[in-house]
Coordinates of C-alpha atoms in Angstrom, one line a residue:
X1 CA 117.8 -89.8 -95.3
X2 CA 120.7 -89.0 -93.0
X3 CA 123.4 -86.9 -94.7
X4 CA 127.0 -87.9 -94.6
X5 CA 129.8 -85.5 -93.6
X6 CA 130.7 -85.5 -97.3
X7 CA 127.2 -84.3 -98.1
X8 CA 127.3 -81.6 -95.4
X9 CA 130.7 -80.4 -96.7
X10 CA 129.3 -79.8 -100.2
X11 CA 127.1 -77.0 -99.0
X12 CA 128.5 -73.5 -99.6
X13 CA 129.7 -72.1 -96.2
X14 CA 127.4 -69.5 -94.7
X15 CA 129.1 -66.1 -94.2
X16 CA 129.6 -65.5 -90.5
X17 CA 128.8 -62.0 -89.4
X18 CA 131.2 -60.0 -87.2
X19 CA 134.9 -59.4 -87.3
X20 CA 137.4 -61.7 -89.0
X21 CA 138.9 -64.5 -86.9
X22 CA 142.3 -63.6 -85.4
X23 CA 145.2 -65.7 -86.8
X24 CA 148.2 -66.4 -84.6
X25 CA 151.3 -68.5 -85.3
X26 CA 153.7 -69.4 -82.5
X27 CA 157.4 -69.7 -83.3
X28 CA 158.4 -71.7 -80.2
X29 CA 156.9 -74.9 -78.8
X30 CA 154.0 -74.2 -76.3
X31 CA 153.6 -76.3 -73.2
X32 CA 150.3 -78.2 -73.1
X33 CA 149.1 -76.7 -69.8
X34 CA 149.7 -73.2 -71.1
X35 CA 147.7 -74.0 -74.3
X36 CA 144.7 -75.3 -72.2
X37 CA 144.8 -72.1 -70.1
X38 CA 144.9 -69.8 -73.1
X39 CA 142.1 -71.7 -74.8
X40 CA 139.8 -71.6 -71.8
X41 CA 140.4 -67.9 -71.2
X42 CA 139.9 -66.9 -74.8
X43 CA 136.8 -69.1 -75.3
X44 CA 135.2 -67.5 -72.3
X45 CA 136.0 -64.0 -73.6
X46 CA 134.6 -64.9 -77.0
X47 CA 131.4 -66.2 -75.4
X48 CA 131.1 -63.0 -73.4
X49 CA 131.6 -60.9 -76.5
X50 CA 134.9 -59.5 -75.2
X51 CA 137.3 -61.0 -77.8
X52 CA 137.5 -62.0 -81.4
X53 CA 137.6 -65.6 -82.5
X54 CA 141.0 -67.1 -82.7
X55 CA 142.9 -69.7 -84.8
X56 CA 146.1 -70.5 -82.9
X57 CA 148.8 -72.5 -84.8
X58 CA 151.4 -74.1 -82.5
X59 CA 153.7 -77.0 -82.0
X60 CA 153.9 -78.9 -78.7
X61 CA 156.8 -80.7 -77.0
X62 CA 156.4 -84.5 -77.3
X63 CA 153.4 -85.6 -75.3
X64 CA 150.2 -87.7 -75.3
X65 CA 146.7 -86.4 -74.7
X66 CA 143.7 -88.4 -73.6
X67 CA 140.3 -87.4 -74.8
X68 CA 137.1 -88.0 -72.9
X69 CA 136.6 -91.5 -74.6
X70 CA 140.2 -92.6 -74.0
X71 CA 140.6 -96.2 -72.8
X72 CA 143.5 -97.0 -70.4
X73 CA 144.6 -100.0 -72.3
X74 CA 145.2 -97.8 -75.4
X75 CA 148.1 -96.2 -73.6
X76 CA 150.5 -98.9 -74.7
X77 CA 153.8 -97.3 -73.6
X78 CA 153.8 -93.9 -71.8
X79 CA 157.0 -92.6 -73.3
X80 CA 156.0 -89.0 -72.8
X81 CA 153.8 -87.0 -70.3
X82 CA 150.1 -87.8 -70.6
X83 CA 147.5 -85.0 -70.3
X84 CA 143.8 -85.2 -69.9
X85 CA 142.6 -83.0 -72.7
X86 CA 138.9 -82.4 -72.0
X87 CA 138.2 -82.8 -75.7
X88 CA 136.3 -85.5 -77.5
X89 CA 138.1 -88.5 -78.8
X90 CA 140.7 -90.9 -77.5
X91 CA 144.6 -90.9 -77.2
X92 CA 146.7 -88.9 -79.6
X93 CA 150.3 -87.8 -79.9
X94 CA 151.5 -84.2 -80.3
X95 CA 155.1 -83.2 -80.9
X96 CA 157.7 -81.4 -83.1
X97 CA 156.9 -81.5 -86.8
X98 CA 153.2 -81.6 -86.2
X99 CA 151.1 -78.5 -86.8
X100 CA 148.4 -78.2 -84.1
X101 CA 145.7 -75.6 -84.9
X102 CA 143.5 -74.7 -82.0
X103 CA 140.2 -73.2 -83.3
X104 CA 138.2 -71.0 -81.0
X105 CA 135.1 -70.0 -83.0
X106 CA 131.7 -68.7 -82.0
X107 CA 129.5 -71.5 -83.4
X108 CA 126.3 -69.7 -82.5
X109 CA 127.0 -67.0 -85.1
X110 CA 128.2 -69.7 -87.5
X111 CA 124.9 -71.6 -87.6
X112 CA 125.0 -73.6 -84.4
X113 CA 125.6 -77.0 -86.1
X114 CA 128.4 -79.0 -84.4
X115 CA 128.2 -81.8 -87.0
X116 CA 128.7 -79.3 -89.7
X117 CA 131.6 -77.7 -87.9
X118 CA 133.4 -81.1 -87.7
X119 CA 132.8 -81.6 -91.5
X120 CA 134.1 -78.1 -92.1
X121 CA 137.3 -78.8 -90.1
X122 CA 137.8 -81.9 -92.3
X123 CA 137.2 -79.9 -95.4
X124 CA 139.7 -77.3 -94.3
X125 CA 142.3 -80.0 -93.9
X126 CA 141.4 -81.8 -97.2
X127 CA 141.8 -78.5 -99.1
X128 CA 145.1 -77.8 -97.4
X129 CA 146.4 -81.2 -98.5
X130 CA 145.2 -80.7 -102.0
X131 CA 147.6 -77.7 -102.3
X132 CA 150.4 -80.3 -102.1
X133 CA 148.7 -82.9 -104.4
X134 CA 147.8 -85.1 -101.5
X135 CA 144.3 -86.6 -101.6
X136 CA 142.9 -86.6 -98.1
X137 CA 139.5 -88.2 -97.5
X138 CA 137.0 -88.4 -94.7
X139 CA 135.4 -91.6 -93.4
X140 CA 132.0 -91.8 -91.8
X141 CA 133.2 -94.4 -89.2
X142 CA 136.5 -92.6 -88.4
X143 CA 137.0 -88.9 -87.6
X144 CA 139.9 -87.2 -89.2
X145 CA 141.5 -87.1 -92.6
X146 CA 142.8 -90.3 -94.2
X147 CA 145.1 -91.1 -97.2
X148 CA 144.8 -94.4 -99.1
X149 CA 148.0 -96.5 -99.0
X150 CA 147.7 -99.0 -101.9
X151 CA 151.5 -99.3 -101.6
X152 CA 151.0 -101.0 -98.3
X153 CA 148.2 -103.4 -99.5
X154 CA 144.6 -103.5 -100.4
X155 CA 142.3 -101.5 -98.1
X156 CA 145.2 -99.9 -96.2
X157 CA 144.8 -96.3 -95.1
X158 CA 146.8 -93.9 -92.9
X159 CA 145.6 -90.9 -90.9
X160 CA 147.4 -87.7 -91.7
X161 CA 145.3 -85.4 -89.6
X162 CA 143.3 -85.8 -86.4
X163 CA 140.4 -83.8 -85.1
X164 CA 139.3 -83.4 -81.5
X165 CA 137.0 -80.6 -80.3
X166 CA 135.1 -79.4 -77.3
X167 CA 132.2 -76.9 -77.3
X168 CA 131.6 -74.7 -74.3
X169 CA 128.9 -72.0 -74.4
X170 CA 128.8 -72.5 -78.2
X171 CA 132.5 -71.6 -78.6
X172 CA 134.8 -74.3 -79.9
X173 CA 138.0 -75.4 -78.2
X174 CA 140.9 -77.6 -79.3
X175 CA 140.8 -78.4 -83.0
X176 CA 143.1 -80.3 -85.5
X177 CA 146.6 -81.7 -85.8
X178 CA 148.3 -82.2 -89.1
X179 CA 151.4 -84.4 -89.5
X180 CA 154.1 -82.5 -91.5
X181 CA 157.3 -84.3 -90.5
X182 CA 156.9 -85.7 -86.9
X183 CA 158.6 -88.8 -85.6
X184 CA 155.8 -91.3 -86.5
X185 CA 157.3 -93.9 -84.3
X186 CA 156.0 -92.0 -81.3
X187 CA 152.5 -93.0 -82.3
X188 CA 153.5 -96.5 -81.3
X189 CA 153.1 -95.6 -77.6
X190 CA 149.3 -95.4 -78.0
X191 CA 146.5 -96.8 -80.1
X192 CA 146.0 -93.6 -82.0
X193 CA 142.4 -92.3 -81.7
X194 CA 141.4 -95.8 -80.7
X195 CA 141.9 -97.2 -84.2
X196 CA 143.9 -100.4 -83.8
X197 CA 143.3 -102.4 -87.0
X198 CA 146.7 -103.2 -88.7
X199 CA 145.5 -101.8 -92.0
X200 CA 145.0 -98.4 -90.5
X201 CA 148.1 -96.4 -89.7
X202 CA 149.5 -92.9 -89.4
X203 CA 151.3 -90.9 -92.0
X204 CA 152.8 -87.5 -92.7
X205 CA 153.8 -85.2 -95.6
X206 CA 157.3 -86.5 -95.3
X207 CA 156.3 -90.2 -95.1
X208 CA 154.3 -89.6 -98.3
X209 CA 157.4 -88.1 -100.0
X210 CA 156.5 -84.5 -99.7
X211 CA 159.3 -82.4 -98.3
X212 CA 157.6 -79.1 -97.2
X213 CA 158.3 -76.5 -94.6
X214 CA 155.9 -75.6 -91.7
X215 CA 155.7 -72.1 -93.2
X216 CA 154.4 -73.5 -96.5
X217 CA 151.8 -75.6 -94.7
X218 CA 150.7 -72.6 -92.6
X219 CA 150.2 -70.6 -95.8
X220 CA 148.1 -73.4 -97.3
X221 CA 146.1 -73.7 -94.0
X222 CA 145.3 -70.0 -94.1
X223 CA 144.1 -70.0 -97.7
X224 CA 141.9 -73.0 -97.1
X225 CA 140.5 -71.6 -93.8
X226 CA 139.4 -68.5 -95.6
X227 CA 137.7 -70.6 -98.2
X228 CA 135.8 -72.7 -95.7
X229 CA 135.3 -70.4 -92.7
X230 CA 135.8 -66.9 -93.9
X231 CA 138.3 -64.1 -93.4
X232 CA 141.1 -63.9 -90.9
X233 CA 143.5 -61.2 -89.7
X234 CA 146.9 -61.5 -88.0
X235 CA 146.9 -61.1 -84.2
X236 CA 150.1 -59.8 -82.6
X237 CA 149.7 -61.5 -79.2
X238 CA 147.5 -64.0 -77.6
X239 CA 145.4 -62.5 -74.8
X240 CA 142.1 -63.5 -73.4

């Protein structure tokens, strides 16, 4: 019987040998082109055994990104610059108030299971949300983390976190985005992640009534990451 991602995520994470992953938080918005260049260089260095793994927490200026499965008609209103991301998935929005976490991990030394990696990314986000008494859930037919919205009607759900990855030489690129307090109206310029049914929307901590700082979210992200993926250590500067 095929295991669901819920089933996969119930397994205890395997300890990854090697140095702890580096943990880096940027205090100023990072241009998308710069983020792509840093990720590519760092992933290549990790694959060559020349750099530690990296979890890079940033915010972007307002922009849209198109994954490899993006459909042109899902770009409803290009209010902001649109970038080809090179990751899996469709269109998404990034901007102030959203925590983007780019995750460059050596999947070969972490078991070589991409499906498990996606389930672990979801688990990381679900545990982070639980710290704030928000129940995030995964869906087999929709990637990301979802929150039930019974206040909006039966069967209504909103996405609070998106996932889009790429794997190159067994090193992951891109990662997750978690809506803390972005302007949710900007998601109206696209069909987010290709999910256009009216009962499925987008939400955030603030939209759910949780007023939290980015620093609080970052601390919860770090705690949950250690639980799911293993230890981390602060990195003073991003370098390939």
